[in-house]
Amino acid sequence: MKTFLDNINKAFESRVRLGIMSVLMVEDRVDFNTLKDTLQLTDGNLASHLRALEDAEYLRVEKQFVGRKPNTSYLATEAGREAFKNHLDALEQLILNNRQAD
Amino acid sequence: MKTFLDNINKAFESRVRLGIMSVLMVEDRVDFNTLKDTLQLTDGNLASHLRALEDAEYLRVEKQFVGRKPNTSYLATEAGREAFKNHLDALEQLILNNRQAD
């Protein structure tokens, strides 16, 4: 029991972070508003989870100008992709263990 | 995206709660120390998550005497079993969506 729970990554526990990482696994780079609309979150809620994932070095932030407008994009890091895949594998294991017990 | 995230239940977000519910899905009733040993948690940490799941009516507590010793057991409620299954289904959907995107 303990073993596969160990592989469940606390950094991805919240569903907001599951959502953010799911988007970043598919899209190379995503801007703040796209994430916000896709996940239907408030600015503050999204920003705090993005910061936590950035602190864990699972995503990185790129700021650039589109014309004269500043634009902030978010990208999953290699470490983030790897960690998220491991997390999904651990969740899958949990699901399988529960199904077997049915 | 939003739709299947909606089915991810905040009450089960933490891995401690995933662990507790996984045990309670298999065992009809489990006492505090068994849960503590199985999940390798401190008393305080386990107690606070048990209370949260009890408040959500996903588990119930039974106190009885074994000989002269008080014994507290935890049992998943019908609502808890149903909600946990739905949560696992939502996680499975998330995993499938991510795998398809690979």
Coordinates of N, CA and C in Angstrom, one line a residue:
Chain A
M1 N 0.9 -1.2 0.0 CA 0.0 0.0 0.0 C 0.9 1.2 0.0
K2 N 1.7 1.3 1.0 CA 2.6 2.5 1.1 C 3.4 2.7 -0.2
T3 N 3.9 1.7 -0.8 CA 4.8 1.8 -1.9 C 4.2 2.6 -3.0
F4 N 2.9 2.3 -3.5 CA 2.4 3.0 -4.6 C 1.9 4.4 -4.2
L5 N 1.5 4.5 -2.9 CA 1.1 5.9 -2.5 C 2.4 6.8 -2.5
D6 N 3.5 6.2 -2.2 CA 4.8 7.0 -2.3 C 5.0 7.7 -3.6
N7 N 4.5 7.0 -4.7 CA 4.7 7.5 -6.0 C 3.7 8.5 -6.4
I8 N 2.7 8.7 -5.6 CA 1.7 9.8 -5.8 C 2.4 11.1 -5.4
N9 N 2.5 12.0 -6.3 CA 3.3 13.2 -6.1 C 2.5 14.3 -5.5
K10 N 2.8 14.8 -4.3 CA 2.1 15.8 -3.6 C 1.9 17.1 -4.5
A11 N 2.9 17.3 -5.3 CA 2.8 18.5 -6.2 C 1.7 18.5 -7.1
F12 N 1.2 17.3 -7.4 CA 0.1 17.2 -8.4 C -1.2 16.8 -7.7
E13 N -1.3 16.8 -6.4 CA -2.5 16.4 -5.7 C -3.8 17.1 -6.1
S14 N -3.7 18.4 -6.2 CA -4.9 19.2 -6.5 C -5.4 19.0 -7.9
R15 N -6.7 19.1 -8.1 CA -7.2 18.9 -9.4 C -6.8 20.0 -10.4
V16 N -6.6 21.2 -9.8 CA -6.2 22.3 -10.6 C -4.8 22.0 -11.2
R17 N -3.9 21.4 -10.4 CA -2.6 21.1 -10.9 C -2.7 19.9 -11.9
L18 N -3.5 19.0 -11.7 CA -3.8 17.9 -12.6 C -4.2 18.5 -14.0
G19 N -5.1 19.5 -13.9 CA -5.6 20.2 -15.1 C -4.5 20.9 -15.8
I20 N -3.7 21.7 -15.1 CA -2.6 22.5 -15.7 C -1.7 21.6 -16.4
M21 N -1.2 20.5 -15.7 CA -0.2 19.7 -16.3 C -0.8 18.9 -17.5
S22 N -2.1 18.5 -17.4 CA -2.7 17.9 -18.6 C -2.7 18.8 -19.8
V23 N -2.9 20.0 -19.6 CA -2.9 21.0 -20.7 C -1.4 21.1 -21.3
L24 N -0.5 21.2 -20.3 CA 0.9 21.5 -20.7 C 1.6 20.2 -21.3
M25 N 1.0 19.1 -21.1 CA 1.5 17.9 -21.7 C 1.2 17.8 -23.2
V26 N 0.1 18.5 -23.5 CA -0.4 18.4 -24.9 C 0.1 19.6 -25.7
E27 N 0.0 20.8 -25.1 CA 0.4 22.0 -25.8 C 1.8 22.4 -25.4
D28 N 2.6 22.8 -26.4 CA 4.0 23.1 -26.1 C 4.1 24.3 -25.2
R29 N 3.3 25.3 -25.5 CA 3.3 26.5 -24.6 C 1.9 27.0 -24.5
V30 N 1.5 27.5 -23.4 CA 0.1 28.0 -23.2 C 0.2 29.3 -22.4
D31 N -0.7 30.3 -22.9 CA -0.6 31.5 -22.1 C -1.7 31.5 -21.0
F32 N -1.6 32.5 -20.1 CA -2.3 32.5 -18.9 C -3.8 32.4 -19.1
N33 N -4.3 33.3 -20.1 CA -5.7 33.3 -20.3 C -6.3 32.0 -20.9
T34 N -5.5 31.4 -21.7 CA -6.0 30.1 -22.3 C -6.2 29.1 -21.2
L35 N -5.2 29.0 -20.3 CA -5.3 28.1 -19.2 C -6.5 28.5 -18.3
K36 N -6.6 29.7 -18.1 CA -7.7 30.2 -17.2 C -9.1 29.8 -17.8
D37 N -9.2 30.0 -19.1 CA -10.5 29.7 -19.8 C -10.7 28.2 -19.8
T38 N -9.6 27.5 -20.2 CA -9.8 26.0 -20.3 C -10.2 25.4 -19.0
L39 N -9.6 25.9 -17.9 CA -9.8 25.2 -16.6 C -10.9 26.0 -15.8
Q40 N -11.3 27.1 -16.3 CA -12.4 27.9 -15.6 C -12.0 28.2 -14.2
L41 N -10.9 28.9 -14.1 CA -10.4 29.3 -12.8 C -10.3 30.8 -12.6
T42 N -10.2 31.2 -11.4 CA -10.0 32.7 -11.1 C -8.5 32.9 -11.3
D43 N -8.2 34.2 -11.6 CA -6.7 34.6 -11.8 C -5.9 34.1 -10.6
G44 N -6.4 34.4 -9.4 CA -5.6 34.2 -8.2 C -5.3 32.7 -7.9
N45 N -6.4 31.9 -8.1 CA -6.3 30.5 -7.9 C -5.3 29.9 -8.9
L46 N -5.5 30.2 -10.2 CA -4.6 29.7 -11.2 C -3.1 30.1 -11.0
A47 N -2.9 31.4 -10.7 CA -1.6 32.0 -10.4 C -0.9 31.2 -9.3
S48 N -1.6 30.9 -8.2 CA -0.9 30.3 -7.1 C -0.5 28.9 -7.4
H49 N -1.3 28.2 -8.2 CA -0.9 26.8 -8.6 C 0.2 26.8 -9.6
L50 N 0.2 27.8 -10.5 CA 1.3 27.9 -11.5 C 2.6 28.2 -10.7
R51 N 2.5 29.0 -9.7 CA 3.7 29.4 -9.0 C 4.3 28.1 -8.3
A52 N 3.4 27.4 -7.7 CA 3.8 26.1 -7.0 C 4.5 25.2 -7.9
L53 N 3.9 25.0 -9.1 CA 4.5 24.1 -10.1 C 5.8 24.7 -10.6
E54 N 5.9 26.0 -10.7 CA 7.2 26.6 -11.2 C 8.2 26.4 -10.1
D55 N 7.9 26.6 -8.8 CA 8.8 26.4 -7.7 C 9.3 25.0 -7.7
A56 N 8.5 24.0 -8.1 CA 8.9 22.6 -8.1 C 9.7 22.3 -9.4
E57 N 9.9 23.3 -10.2 CA 10.6 23.2 -11.5 C 9.9 22.2 -12.4
Y58 N 8.6 22.1 -12.3 CA 7.8 21.3 -13.2 C 7.3 22.1 -14.4
L59 N 7.3 23.4 -14.3 CA 7.0 24.2 -15.5 C 7.9 25.4 -15.4
R60 N 8.0 26.1 -16.6 CA 8.8 27.3 -16.6 C 8.0 28.4 -17.4
V61 N 8.3 29.6 -17.1 CA 7.6 30.7 -17.6 C 8.4 31.5 -18.6
E62 N 7.8 31.9 -19.7 CA 8.5 32.7 -20.7 C 7.7 33.9 -21.0
K63 N 8.4 35.0 -20.8 CA 7.8 36.3 -21.1 C 8.3 36.9 -22.4
Q64 N 7.5 37.3 -23.3 CA 7.9 37.9 -24.5 C 6.9 39.0 -24.9
F65 N 7.2 39.7 -25.9 CA 6.3 40.7 -26.5 C 5.7 40.2 -27.8
V66 N 4.4 40.3 -27.8 CA 3.6 40.0 -29.1 C 3.2 41.4 -29.6
G67 N 3.9 41.9 -30.6 CA 3.8 43.4 -30.9 C 4.2 44.2 -29.7
R68 N 3.4 45.0 -29.2 CA 3.8 45.8 -28.0 C 3.3 45.2 -26.7
K69 N 2.5 44.1 -26.9 CA 1.9 43.6 -25.7 C 2.8 42.5 -25.0
P70 N 3.0 42.6 -23.7 CA 3.7 41.6 -23.0 C 2.9 40.3 -23.0
N71 N 3.5 39.2 -23.2 CA 2.8 37.9 -23.2 C 3.5 36.9 -22.4
T72 N 2.8 36.2 -21.5 CA 3.5 35.2 -20.6 C 3.0 33.8 -21.0
S73 N 3.9 33.0 -21.3 CA 3.6 31.6 -21.6 C 4.1 30.6 -20.6
Y74 N 3.5 29.5 -20.5 CA 3.9 28.4 -19.5 C 4.2 27.2 -20.3
L75 N 5.3 26.5 -19.9 CA 5.7 25.3 -20.6 C 6.1 24.3 -19.6
A76 N 5.8 23.0 -19.8 CA 6.2 22.0 -18.9 C 7.7 21.7 -19.1
T77 N 8.4 21.5 -18.1 CA 9.8 21.2 -18.2 C 9.9 19.7 -18.4
E78 N 11.1 19.2 -18.8 CA 11.4 17.8 -18.9 C 11.1 17.1 -17.6
A79 N 11.6 17.6 -16.5 CA 11.3 17.1 -15.2 C 9.9 17.0 -14.9
G80 N 9.1 18.0 -15.3 CA 7.7 18.1 -15.0 C 7.0 17.0 -15.8
R81 N 7.3 16.8 -17.1 CA 6.7 15.7 -17.9 C 7.0 14.4 -17.3
E82 N 8.2 14.2 -16.9 CA 8.6 12.9 -16.3 C 7.8 12.6 -15.0
A83 N 7.8 13.7 -14.1 CA 7.2 13.5 -12.8 C 5.6 13.3 -13.0
F84 N 5.1 14.0 -13.9 CA 3.6 13.9 -14.1 C 3.3 12.5 -14.7
K85 N 4.1 12.0 -15.6 CA 3.9 10.6 -16.1 C 4.0 9.6 -14.9
N86 N 5.0 9.8 -14.1 CA 5.1 8.9 -12.9 C 3.9 9.0 -12.0
H87 N 3.4 10.2 -11.8 CA 2.2 10.4 -11.0 C 1.0 9.7 -11.6
L88 N 0.8 9.8 -12.9 CA -0.3 9.1 -13.5 C -0.2 7.6 -13.4
D89 N 1.0 7.1 -13.5 CA 1.3 5.7 -13.4 C 0.9 5.2 -12.0
A90 N 1.2 6.0 -11.0 CA 0.9 5.7 -9.6 C -0.6 5.7 -9.4
L91 N -1.3 6.7 -10.0 CA -2.8 6.7 -9.9 C -3.4 5.5 -10.6
E92 N -2.8 5.1 -11.7 CA -3.3 4.0 -12.4 C -3.2 2.7 -11.6
Q93 N -2.0 2.6 -10.9 CA -1.8 1.4 -10.0 C -2.9 1.4 -8.9
L94 N -3.1 2.6 -8.3 CA -4.2 2.7 -7.3 C -5.5 2.2 -7.8
I95 N -5.8 2.7 -9.0 CA -7.1 2.3 -9.6 C -7.2 0.8 -9.8
L96 N -6.1 0.2 -10.4 CA -6.1 -1.2 -10.6 C -6.2 -2.0 -9.3
N97 N -5.5 -1.6 -8.3 CA -5.6 -2.3 -7.0 C -7.1 -2.2 -6.5
N98 N -7.7 -1.1 -6.7 CA -9.1 -1.0 -6.2 C -10.1 -1.8 -7.0
R99 N -9.8 -1.9 -8.3 CA -10.7 -2.7 -9.2 C -10.6 -4.2 -8.9
Q100 N -9.3 -4.6 -8.6 CA -9.1 -6.0 -8.3 C -9.8 -6.4 -7.0
A101 N -10.0 -5.4 -6.1 CA -10.6 -5.7 -4.8 C -12.1 -5.8 -4.9
D102 N -12.7 -5.3 -6.1 CA -14.1 -5.3 -6.2 C -14.8 -6.7 -6.1
Chain B
M1 N -12.2 19.5 -21.1 CA -11.3 19.5 -20.0 C -12.0 19.7 -18.6
K2 N -12.7 20.8 -18.6 CA -13.4 21.1 -17.3 C -14.3 19.9 -16.8
T3 N -14.9 19.3 -17.8 CA -15.9 18.3 -17.4 C -15.4 17.2 -16.6
F4 N -14.3 16.6 -17.0 CA -13.8 15.4 -16.2 C -13.0 15.9 -14.9
L5 N -12.5 17.1 -15.0 CA -11.9 17.7 -13.7 C -13.0 17.9 -12.7
D6 N -14.2 18.2 -13.1 CA -15.3 18.4 -12.2 C -15.6 17.1 -11.4
N7 N -15.4 16.0 -12.0 CA -15.6 14.7 -11.4 C -14.5 14.3 -10.4
I8 N -13.4 15.0 -10.4 CA -12.4 14.7 -9.5 C -12.8 15.4 -8.2
N9 N -12.9 14.6 -7.2 CA -13.5 15.0 -5.9 C -12.5 15.6 -4.9
K10 N -12.7 16.8 -4.6 CA -11.7 17.5 -3.7 C -11.5 16.7 -2.4
A11 N -12.6 16.1 -1.9 CA -12.4 15.3 -0.7 C -11.4 14.2 -0.7
F12 N -11.1 13.8 -1.9 CA -10.1 12.6 -2.1 C -8.8 13.1 -2.7
E13 N -8.6 14.4 -2.8 CA -7.4 14.9 -3.5 C -6.1 14.4 -2.8
S14 N -6.0 14.4 -1.5 CA -4.7 14.1 -0.9 C -4.5 12.6 -0.9
R15 N -3.2 12.3 -1.0 CA -2.9 10.8 -1.1 C -3.2 10.1 0.1
V16 N -3.2 10.8 1.3 CA -3.6 10.1 2.5 C -5.0 9.6 2.4
R17 N -5.9 10.5 1.9 CA -7.3 10.1 1.7 C -7.5 9.0 0.7
L18 N -6.7 9.1 -0.4 CA -6.7 8.0 -1.4 C -6.4 6.7 -0.7
G19 N -5.4 6.8 0.2 CA -4.9 5.6 0.9 C -6.0 5.1 1.9
I20 N -6.6 6.0 2.6 CA -7.6 5.6 3.6 C -8.8 4.9 2.9
M21 N -9.3 5.5 1.8 CA -10.4 5.0 1.1 C -10.1 3.7 0.5
S22 N -8.9 3.6 -0.1 CA -8.5 2.3 -0.7 C -8.5 1.1 0.3
V23 N -8.1 1.4 1.5 CA -8.1 0.4 2.6 C -9.6 0.1 2.9
L24 N -10.4 1.1 3.1 CA -11.8 0.9 3.5 C -12.7 0.3 2.4
M25 N -12.3 0.4 1.2 CA -13.0 -0.3 0.1 C -12.8 -1.8 0.2
V26 N -11.7 -2.2 0.7 CA -11.3 -3.7 0.8 C -11.8 -4.3 2.1
E27 N -11.5 -3.6 3.2 CA -11.8 -4.1 4.5 C -13.1 -3.5 5.0
D28 N -14.0 -4.4 5.6 CA -15.3 -3.9 6.0 C -15.1 -2.8 7.1
R29 N -14.2 -3.2 8.1 CA -14.0 -2.2 9.2 C -12.5 -2.3 9.5
V30 N -11.9 -1.1 9.8 CA -10.5 -1.1 10.1 C -10.3 -0.2 11.3
D31 N -9.4 -0.6 12.2 CA -9.2 0.3 13.4 C -8.1 1.3 13.1
F32 N -8.0 2.2 14.0 CA -7.1 3.3 13.8 C -5.6 2.9 13.6
N33 N -5.2 2.0 14.5 CA -3.8 1.6 14.4 C -3.4 0.8 13.2
T34 N -4.4 0.0 12.7 CA -4.1 -0.7 11.4 C -4.0 0.3 10.3
L35 N -4.9 1.3 10.2 CA -4.7 2.3 9.2 C -3.4 3.0 9.3
K36 N -3.1 3.3 10.6 CA -1.8 4.1 10.8 C -0.6 3.3 10.3
D37 N -0.6 2.0 10.6 CA 0.5 1.1 10.2 C 0.6 0.9 8.7
T38 N -0.6 0.7 8.2 CA -0.7 0.4 6.7 C -0.2 1.6 5.9
L39 N -0.6 2.8 6.4 CA -0.3 4.0 5.6 C 0.9 4.7 6.1
Q40 N 1.4 4.2 7.2 CA 2.6 4.8 7.8 C 2.5 6.4 8.0
L41 N 1.5 6.7 8.8 CA 1.2 8.1 9.1 C 1.3 8.4 10.6
T42 N 1.4 9.6 10.9 CA 1.4 10.0 12.3 C -0.1 10.0 12.8
D43 N -0.3 9.9 14.1 CA -1.6 10.0 14.7 C -2.4 11.2 14.2
G44 N -1.7 12.4 14.3 CA -2.4 13.7 14.0 C -2.8 13.8 12.6
N45 N -1.9 13.4 11.7 CA -2.2 13.5 10.3 C -3.3 12.5 9.9
L46 N -3.3 11.3 10.3 CA -4.3 10.3 10.0 C -5.7 10.8 10.6
A47 N -5.6 11.3 11.9 CA -6.9 11.7 12.5 C -7.5 12.8 11.8
S48 N -6.7 13.8 11.3 CA -7.4 15.0 10.6 C -8.0 14.6 9.3
H49 N -7.4 13.6 8.6 CA -8.0 13.2 7.3 C -9.2 12.3 7.6
L50 N -9.1 11.5 8.6 CA -10.3 10.7 8.9 C -11.5 11.6 9.3
R51 N -11.2 12.6 10.0 CA -12.3 13.6 10.4 C -12.9 14.2 9.2
A52 N -12.0 14.6 8.3 CA -12.5 15.3 7.0 C -13.4 14.3 6.3
L53 N -13.0 13.1 6.2 CA -13.9 12.1 5.4 C -15.1 11.8 6.2
E54 N -15.1 11.8 7.5 CA -16.3 11.6 8.3 C -17.2 12.8 8.1
D55 N -16.7 14.0 8.1 CA -17.5 15.2 7.9 C -18.2 15.2 6.6
A56 N -17.5 14.6 5.6 CA -18.1 14.5 4.2 C -19.1 13.3 4.2
E57 N -19.2 12.6 5.3 CA -20.1 11.4 5.3 C -19.6 10.3 4.4
Y58 N -18.3 10.2 4.2 CA -17.8 9.2 3.3 C -17.3 8.0 4.2
L59 N -17.1 8.2 5.5 CA -16.9 7.1 6.4 C -17.6 7.4 7.7
R60 N -17.8 6.3 8.4 CA -18.4 6.4 9.7 C -17.5 5.7 10.8
V61 N -17.7 6.2 12.0 CA -16.9 5.7 13.1 C -17.7 4.8 14.0
E62 N -17.2 3.7 14.4 CA -17.9 2.9 15.4 C -17.0 2.6 16.6
K63 N -17.6 3.0 17.8 CA -16.8 2.7 19.0 C -17.4 1.6 19.7
Q64 N -16.6 0.6 20.1 CA -17.1 -0.5 20.9 C -16.0 -0.9 21.9
F65 N -16.4 -1.8 22.8 CA -15.4 -2.4 23.7 C -15.0 -3.7 23.3
V66 N -13.7 -4.0 23.2 CA -13.2 -5.3 23.0 C -12.6 -5.7 24.4
G67 N -13.4 -6.6 25.1 CA -13.1 -6.8 26.5 C -13.3 -5.5 27.2
R68 N -12.3 -5.0 27.9 CA -12.5 -3.8 28.6 C -11.9 -2.6 27.9
K69 N -11.3 -2.9 26.7 CA -10.6 -1.8 26.0 C -11.5 -1.2 24.9
P70 N -11.6 0.1 24.9 CA -12.4 0.8 23.9 C -11.7 0.6 22.5
N71 N -12.4 0.4 21.5 CA -11.9 0.2 20.2 C -12.7 1.0 19.2
T72 N -12.0 1.7 18.4 CA -12.6 2.6 17.4 C -12.4 2.0 16.0
S73 N -13.4 1.8 15.2 CA -13.3 1.3 13.9 C -13.8 2.3 12.9
Y74 N -13.3 2.2 11.7 CA -13.8 3.1 10.6 C -14.3 2.2 9.5
L75 N -15.4 2.7 8.9 CA -16.1 2.0 7.8 C -16.5 3.0 6.7
A76 N -16.3 2.6 5.5 CA -16.8 3.4 4.4 C -18.3 3.4 4.4
T77 N -18.9 4.5 4.1 CA -20.4 4.5 3.9 C -20.7 4.2 2.5
E78 N -22.0 3.9 2.2 CA -22.4 3.6 0.8 C -22.0 4.9 0.0
A79 N -22.3 6.1 0.5 CA -22.0 7.3 -0.2 C -20.5 7.4 -0.5
G80 N -19.7 7.0 0.5 CA -18.3 7.1 0.3 C -17.8 6.1 -0.8
R81 N -18.3 4.9 -0.8 CA -17.9 4.0 -1.8 C -18.3 4.5 -3.2
E82 N -19.5 5.0 -3.3 CA -20.0 5.5 -4.6 C -19.1 6.7 -5.0
A83 N -18.8 7.6 -4.1 CA -18.1 8.8 -4.5 C -16.6 8.4 -4.8
F84 N -16.1 7.5 -4.1 CA -14.7 7.1 -4.4 C -14.6 6.4 -5.7
K85 N -15.6 5.6 -6.0 CA -15.6 4.9 -7.4 C -15.6 6.0 -8.5
N86 N -16.5 7.0 -8.3 CA -16.6 8.1 -9.3 C -15.3 8.8 -9.4
H87 N -14.7 9.0 -8.3 CA -13.4 9.7 -8.3 C -12.3 8.9 -9.1
L88 N -12.3 7.6 -8.8 CA -11.3 6.8 -9.6 C -11.6 6.8 -11.1
D89 N -12.9 6.8 -11.4 CA -13.3 6.8 -12.8 C -12.8 8.1 -13.4
A90 N -13.0 9.2 -12.7 CA -12.5 10.5 -13.2 C -11.0 10.6 -13.4
L91 N -10.3 10.0 -12.5 CA -8.8 9.9 -12.6 C -8.4 9.0 -13.8
E92 N -9.2 7.9 -14.0 CA -8.9 7.1 -15.1 C -9.1 7.8 -16.4
Q93 N -10.1 8.6 -16.5 CA -10.4 9.4 -17.7 C -9.3 10.4 -17.9
L94 N -8.8 11.0 -16.9 CA -7.6 11.9 -17.0 C -6.4 11.2 -17.5
I95 N -6.2 10.0 -17.0 CA -5.0 9.2 -17.5 C -5.2 8.9 -18.9
L96 N -6.4 8.4 -19.3 CA -6.6 8.0 -20.7 C -6.4 9.2 -21.6
N97 N -6.9 10.4 -21.3 CA -6.8 11.6 -22.1 C -5.3 11.9 -22.3
N98 N -4.5 11.8 -21.2 CA -3.1 12.1 -21.3 C -2.4 11.0 -22.1
R99 N -2.7 9.8 -22.0 CA -2.1 8.7 -22.8 C -2.4 9.0 -24.3
Q100 N -3.6 9.3 -24.6 CA -4.0 9.6 -26.0 C -3.1 10.7 -26.6
A101 N -2.8 11.6 -25.7 CA -2.1 12.8 -26.2 C -0.6 12.5 -26.4
D102 N -0.1 11.4 -26.0 CA 1.3 11.1 -26.1 C 1.8 11.0 -27.6

